[in-house]
XYZ file of C-alpha atoms in Angstrom:
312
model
C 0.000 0.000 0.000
C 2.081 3.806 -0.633
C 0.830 6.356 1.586
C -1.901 8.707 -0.362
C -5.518 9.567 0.556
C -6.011 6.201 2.617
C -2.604 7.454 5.044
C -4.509 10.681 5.786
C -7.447 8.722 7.032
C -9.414 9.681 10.843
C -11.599 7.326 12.356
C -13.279 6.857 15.714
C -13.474 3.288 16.920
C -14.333 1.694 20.201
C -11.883 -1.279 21.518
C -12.729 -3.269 24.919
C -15.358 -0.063 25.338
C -13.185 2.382 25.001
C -13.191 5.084 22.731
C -10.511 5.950 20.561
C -9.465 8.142 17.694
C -7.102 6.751 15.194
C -5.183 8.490 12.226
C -2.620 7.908 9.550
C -4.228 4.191 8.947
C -2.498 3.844 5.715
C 0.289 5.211 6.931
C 3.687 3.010 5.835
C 5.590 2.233 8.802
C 7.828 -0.508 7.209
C 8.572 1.030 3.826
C 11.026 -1.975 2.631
C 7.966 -4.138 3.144
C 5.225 -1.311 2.542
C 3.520 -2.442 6.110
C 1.098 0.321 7.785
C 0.123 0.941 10.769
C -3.273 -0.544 9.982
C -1.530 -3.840 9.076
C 0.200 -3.347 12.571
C -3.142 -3.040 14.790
C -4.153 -6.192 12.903
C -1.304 -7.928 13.666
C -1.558 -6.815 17.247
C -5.377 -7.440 17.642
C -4.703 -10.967 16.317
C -1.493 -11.878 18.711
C -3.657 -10.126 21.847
C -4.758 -12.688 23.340
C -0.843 -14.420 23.777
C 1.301 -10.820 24.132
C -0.956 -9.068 26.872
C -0.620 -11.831 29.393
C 3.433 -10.805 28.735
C 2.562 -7.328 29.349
C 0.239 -7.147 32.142
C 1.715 -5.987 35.498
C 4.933 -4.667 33.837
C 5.587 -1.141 33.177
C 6.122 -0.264 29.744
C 8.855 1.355 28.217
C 8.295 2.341 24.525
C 9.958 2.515 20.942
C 8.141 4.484 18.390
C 8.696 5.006 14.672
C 6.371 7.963 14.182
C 7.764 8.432 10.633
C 8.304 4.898 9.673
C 11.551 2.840 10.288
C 13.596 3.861 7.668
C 13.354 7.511 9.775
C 14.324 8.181 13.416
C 12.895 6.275 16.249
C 12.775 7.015 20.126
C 12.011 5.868 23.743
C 9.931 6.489 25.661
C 8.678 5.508 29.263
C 6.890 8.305 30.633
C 2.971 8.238 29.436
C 3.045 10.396 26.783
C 0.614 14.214 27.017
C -2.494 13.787 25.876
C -2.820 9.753 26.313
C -6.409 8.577 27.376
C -6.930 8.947 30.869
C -8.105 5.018 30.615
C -4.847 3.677 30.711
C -3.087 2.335 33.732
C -0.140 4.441 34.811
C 2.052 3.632 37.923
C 4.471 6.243 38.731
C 8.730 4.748 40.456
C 11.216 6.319 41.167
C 13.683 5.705 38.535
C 17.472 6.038 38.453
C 18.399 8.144 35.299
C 22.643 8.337 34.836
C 22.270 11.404 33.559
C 19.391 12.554 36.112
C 19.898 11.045 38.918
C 16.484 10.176 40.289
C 13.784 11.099 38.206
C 10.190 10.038 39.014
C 8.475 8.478 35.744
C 5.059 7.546 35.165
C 4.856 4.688 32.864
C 1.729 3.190 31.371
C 0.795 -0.422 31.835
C -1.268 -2.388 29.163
C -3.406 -4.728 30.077
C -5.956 -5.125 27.469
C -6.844 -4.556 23.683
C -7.609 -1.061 23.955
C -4.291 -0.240 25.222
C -2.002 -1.828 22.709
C -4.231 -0.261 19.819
C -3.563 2.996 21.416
C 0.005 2.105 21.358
C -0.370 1.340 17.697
C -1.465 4.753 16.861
C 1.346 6.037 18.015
C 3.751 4.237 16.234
C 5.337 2.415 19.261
C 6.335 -0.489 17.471
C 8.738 -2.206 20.104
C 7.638 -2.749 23.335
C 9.856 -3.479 25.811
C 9.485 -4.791 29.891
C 11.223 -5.214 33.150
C 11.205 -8.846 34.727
C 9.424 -7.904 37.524
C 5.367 -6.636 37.892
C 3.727 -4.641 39.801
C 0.875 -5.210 42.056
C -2.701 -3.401 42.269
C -1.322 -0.380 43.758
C 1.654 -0.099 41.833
C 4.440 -1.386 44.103
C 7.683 -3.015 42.337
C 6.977 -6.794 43.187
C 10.094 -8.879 43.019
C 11.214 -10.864 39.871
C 8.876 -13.636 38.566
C 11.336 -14.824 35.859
C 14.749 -15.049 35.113
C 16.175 -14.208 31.593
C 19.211 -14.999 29.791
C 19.539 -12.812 26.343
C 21.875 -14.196 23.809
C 23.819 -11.781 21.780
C 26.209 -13.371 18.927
C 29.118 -11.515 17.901
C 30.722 -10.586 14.318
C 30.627 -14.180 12.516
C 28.267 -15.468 15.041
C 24.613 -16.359 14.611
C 21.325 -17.976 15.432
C 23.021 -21.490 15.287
C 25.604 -20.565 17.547
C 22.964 -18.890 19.943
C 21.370 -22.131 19.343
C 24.150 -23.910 20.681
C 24.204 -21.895 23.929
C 20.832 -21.950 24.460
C 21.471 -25.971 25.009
C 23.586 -25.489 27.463
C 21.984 -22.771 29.377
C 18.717 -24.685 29.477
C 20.728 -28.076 30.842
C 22.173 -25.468 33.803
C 18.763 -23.784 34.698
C 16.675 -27.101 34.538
C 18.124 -28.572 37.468
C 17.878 -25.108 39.549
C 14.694 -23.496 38.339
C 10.985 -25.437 38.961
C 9.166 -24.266 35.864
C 10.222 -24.736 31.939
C 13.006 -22.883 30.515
C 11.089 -21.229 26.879
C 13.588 -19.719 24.053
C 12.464 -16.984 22.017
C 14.093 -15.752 18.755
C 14.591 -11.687 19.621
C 12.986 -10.095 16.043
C 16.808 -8.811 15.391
C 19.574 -11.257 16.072
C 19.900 -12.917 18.878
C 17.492 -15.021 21.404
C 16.239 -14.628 25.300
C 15.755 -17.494 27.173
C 12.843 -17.095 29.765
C 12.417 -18.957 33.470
C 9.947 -18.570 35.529
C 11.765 -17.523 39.629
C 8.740 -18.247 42.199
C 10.797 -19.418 44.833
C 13.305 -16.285 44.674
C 12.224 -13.421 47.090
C 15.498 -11.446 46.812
C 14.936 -8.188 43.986
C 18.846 -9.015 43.114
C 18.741 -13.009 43.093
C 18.136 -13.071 39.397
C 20.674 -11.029 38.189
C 23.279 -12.990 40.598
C 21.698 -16.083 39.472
C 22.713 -15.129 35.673
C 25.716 -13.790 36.259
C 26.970 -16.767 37.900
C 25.581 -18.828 34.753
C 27.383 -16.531 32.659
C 30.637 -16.979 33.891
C 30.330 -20.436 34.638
C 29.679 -21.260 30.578
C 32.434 -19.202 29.690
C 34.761 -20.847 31.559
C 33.763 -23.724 30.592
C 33.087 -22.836 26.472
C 35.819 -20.196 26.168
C 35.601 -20.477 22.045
C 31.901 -20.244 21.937
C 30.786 -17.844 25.604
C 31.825 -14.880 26.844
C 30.236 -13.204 29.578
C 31.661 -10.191 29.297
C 30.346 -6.898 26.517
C 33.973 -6.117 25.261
C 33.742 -5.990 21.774
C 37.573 -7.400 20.939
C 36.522 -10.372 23.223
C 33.200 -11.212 21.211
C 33.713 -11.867 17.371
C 32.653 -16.095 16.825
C 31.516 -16.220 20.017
C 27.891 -15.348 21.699
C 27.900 -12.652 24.761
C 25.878 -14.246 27.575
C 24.078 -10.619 28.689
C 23.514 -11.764 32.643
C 22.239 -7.988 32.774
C 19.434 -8.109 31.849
C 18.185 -8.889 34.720
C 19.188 -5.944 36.459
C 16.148 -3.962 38.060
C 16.340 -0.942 35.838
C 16.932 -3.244 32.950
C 14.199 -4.032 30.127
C 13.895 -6.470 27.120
C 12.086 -6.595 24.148
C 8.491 -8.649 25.230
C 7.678 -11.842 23.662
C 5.338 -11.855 20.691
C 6.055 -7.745 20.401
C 6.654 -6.227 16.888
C 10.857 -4.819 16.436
C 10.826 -2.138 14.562
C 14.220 -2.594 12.123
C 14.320 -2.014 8.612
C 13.438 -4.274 5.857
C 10.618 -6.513 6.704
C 8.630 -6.979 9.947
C 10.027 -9.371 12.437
C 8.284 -10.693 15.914
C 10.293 -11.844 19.171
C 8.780 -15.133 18.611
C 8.958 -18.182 21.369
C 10.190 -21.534 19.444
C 10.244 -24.970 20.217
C 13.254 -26.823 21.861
C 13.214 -29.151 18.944
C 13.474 -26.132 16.439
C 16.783 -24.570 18.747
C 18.520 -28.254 18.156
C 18.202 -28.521 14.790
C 19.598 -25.030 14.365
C 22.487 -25.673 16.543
C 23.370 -27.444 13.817
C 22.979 -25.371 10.819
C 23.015 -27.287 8.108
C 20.229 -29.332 9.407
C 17.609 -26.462 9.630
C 18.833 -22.712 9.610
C 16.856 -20.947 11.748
C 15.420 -17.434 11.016
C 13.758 -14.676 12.662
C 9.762 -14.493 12.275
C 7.619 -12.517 10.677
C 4.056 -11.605 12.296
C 2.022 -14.128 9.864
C 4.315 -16.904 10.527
C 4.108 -15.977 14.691
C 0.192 -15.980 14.093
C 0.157 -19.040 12.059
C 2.428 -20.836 14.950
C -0.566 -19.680 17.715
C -2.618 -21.104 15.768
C -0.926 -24.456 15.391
C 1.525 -24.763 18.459
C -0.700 -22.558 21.396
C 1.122 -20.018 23.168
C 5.078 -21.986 23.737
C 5.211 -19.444 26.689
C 2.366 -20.641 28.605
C 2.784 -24.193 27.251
C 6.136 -24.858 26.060
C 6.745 -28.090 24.307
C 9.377 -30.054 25.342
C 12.227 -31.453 22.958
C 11.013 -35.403 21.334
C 14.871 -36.102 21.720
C 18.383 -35.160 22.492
């Protein structure tokens, strides 16, 4: 679709019986592809019912695209002026390094309303804390651990792949609940586990920091656990820090908002991250939103019900 008439286009809708006035419909926000932000709110009304369980509880921190993502993008956390005074906002005090303590309301989206809304705005990426908040706003403590795998120059999916193995054979023994990879939408992979039984805000991040280092001691050619660029080309860089309170990653099933084509942080199966480890079994790929909605479909929702590898 190019942008003409049908970009220019105001309507008035109501969503989970709330109002809302939309614009720019036919606007193109993924001009490689030729994607607008209608196509988006599809997308995002179809893969509701899997991404808001991912965002409900967590505050939201923002990446728009107002002009499309071959143009600028931005964060944001605080709820922008002029957002409906529907949505949920939970104000923290948040540690800025170049503010110091700043207090920032964010918004948190818990229905289909919401993410529409977010939609309008262009806010393509959406991106969480792994922690919630309860019903009157207060920072709970962790519920899930996650490990984000970042490959270096000459590195890939396969060899994320590869550490992915081992990471879930280290956490399975520790952690009670099932250990879910998800492709990241750019180039790398997160691997989620759920924490119940930690109660300290910081057990996490020591939890994957000690990982981290462990499996790069151990895998010196193919680990490191450290973000020093001359130490990371062939090898993937175990990011333990993500799991840092302040920290946030990109939520499962949300949009990324790169150039060329749309791409989804997707959950896989274990079965799909062993045949990649080995590449020239079955290459793996990021996934585009029909392929993510087509996988609902057929699989369920891998991070409510992951499926378990047939062998090994």
């Amino acid at each position: 679709m190019t942008e003409g008439a049908s970009a220019r286009t105001t309507v008035t809708v109501q969503v989970d019986g709330q109002r809302l006035l939309l614009t720019n419909l036919g606007k193109v926000l993924y001009p490689s592809a030729g994607t607008t932000k209608a196509e988006v709110m599809q997308y995002l009304s179809a893969v509701a019912p899997a991404l808001l369980p991912q965002l409900r509880d967590r505050l939201l921190t923002r990446v728009r695209w107002p002009h499309g993502t071959d143009a600028q993008s931005f964060f944001e956390k605080n709820v922008p002026a002029g957002a409906p005074s529907w949505v949920r906002r939970v104000v923290i005090e948040s540690e800025s390094s170049r503010r110091g303590h700043e207090f920032v309301s964010y918004p948190v989206i818990d229905d289909l309303a919401g993410l529409t809304w977010l939609a309008n705005l262009a806010a393509l990426e959406l991106h969480v804390h792994q922690w919630r908040v309860d019903e009157q706003g207060t920072p709970l403590v962790p519920d899930r651990l996650v490990v984000d795998l970042d490959p270096g120059p000459g590195a890939g999916l396969a060899e994320c792949s590869q550490v992915a193995l081992l990471v879930r054979d280290a956490l399975t023994p520790v952690l009670p609940g099932p250990v879910v990879p998800v492709t990241s939408g750019n180039k790398g992979m997160q691997l989620y586990a759920p924490t119940p039984m930690l109660r300290d805000p910081d057990g996490t991040r020591a939890l994957a920091q000690g990982l981290a280092e462990a499996l790069a001691a151990a895998h010196p050619l193919l680990v490191t656990s450290r973000m020093t660029k001359t130490l990371r080309p062939g090898k993937v860089f175990l990011d333990w820090s993500q799991n840092t309170r302040a920290k946030t990653t990109i939520c499962p099933y949300s949009l990324r908002g790169r150039g060329g084509s749309p791409t989804v942080a997707a959950p896989r199966t274990w079965d799909e991250v062993e045949a990649a480890a080995d590449d020239r079994l079955a290459p793996m790929t990021q996934l585009a939103p029909r392929a993510v909605l087509e996988r609902l479909h057929r699989l369920g929702d891998l991070m409510e019900t992951p499926r378990p590898p047939t062998s090994r």
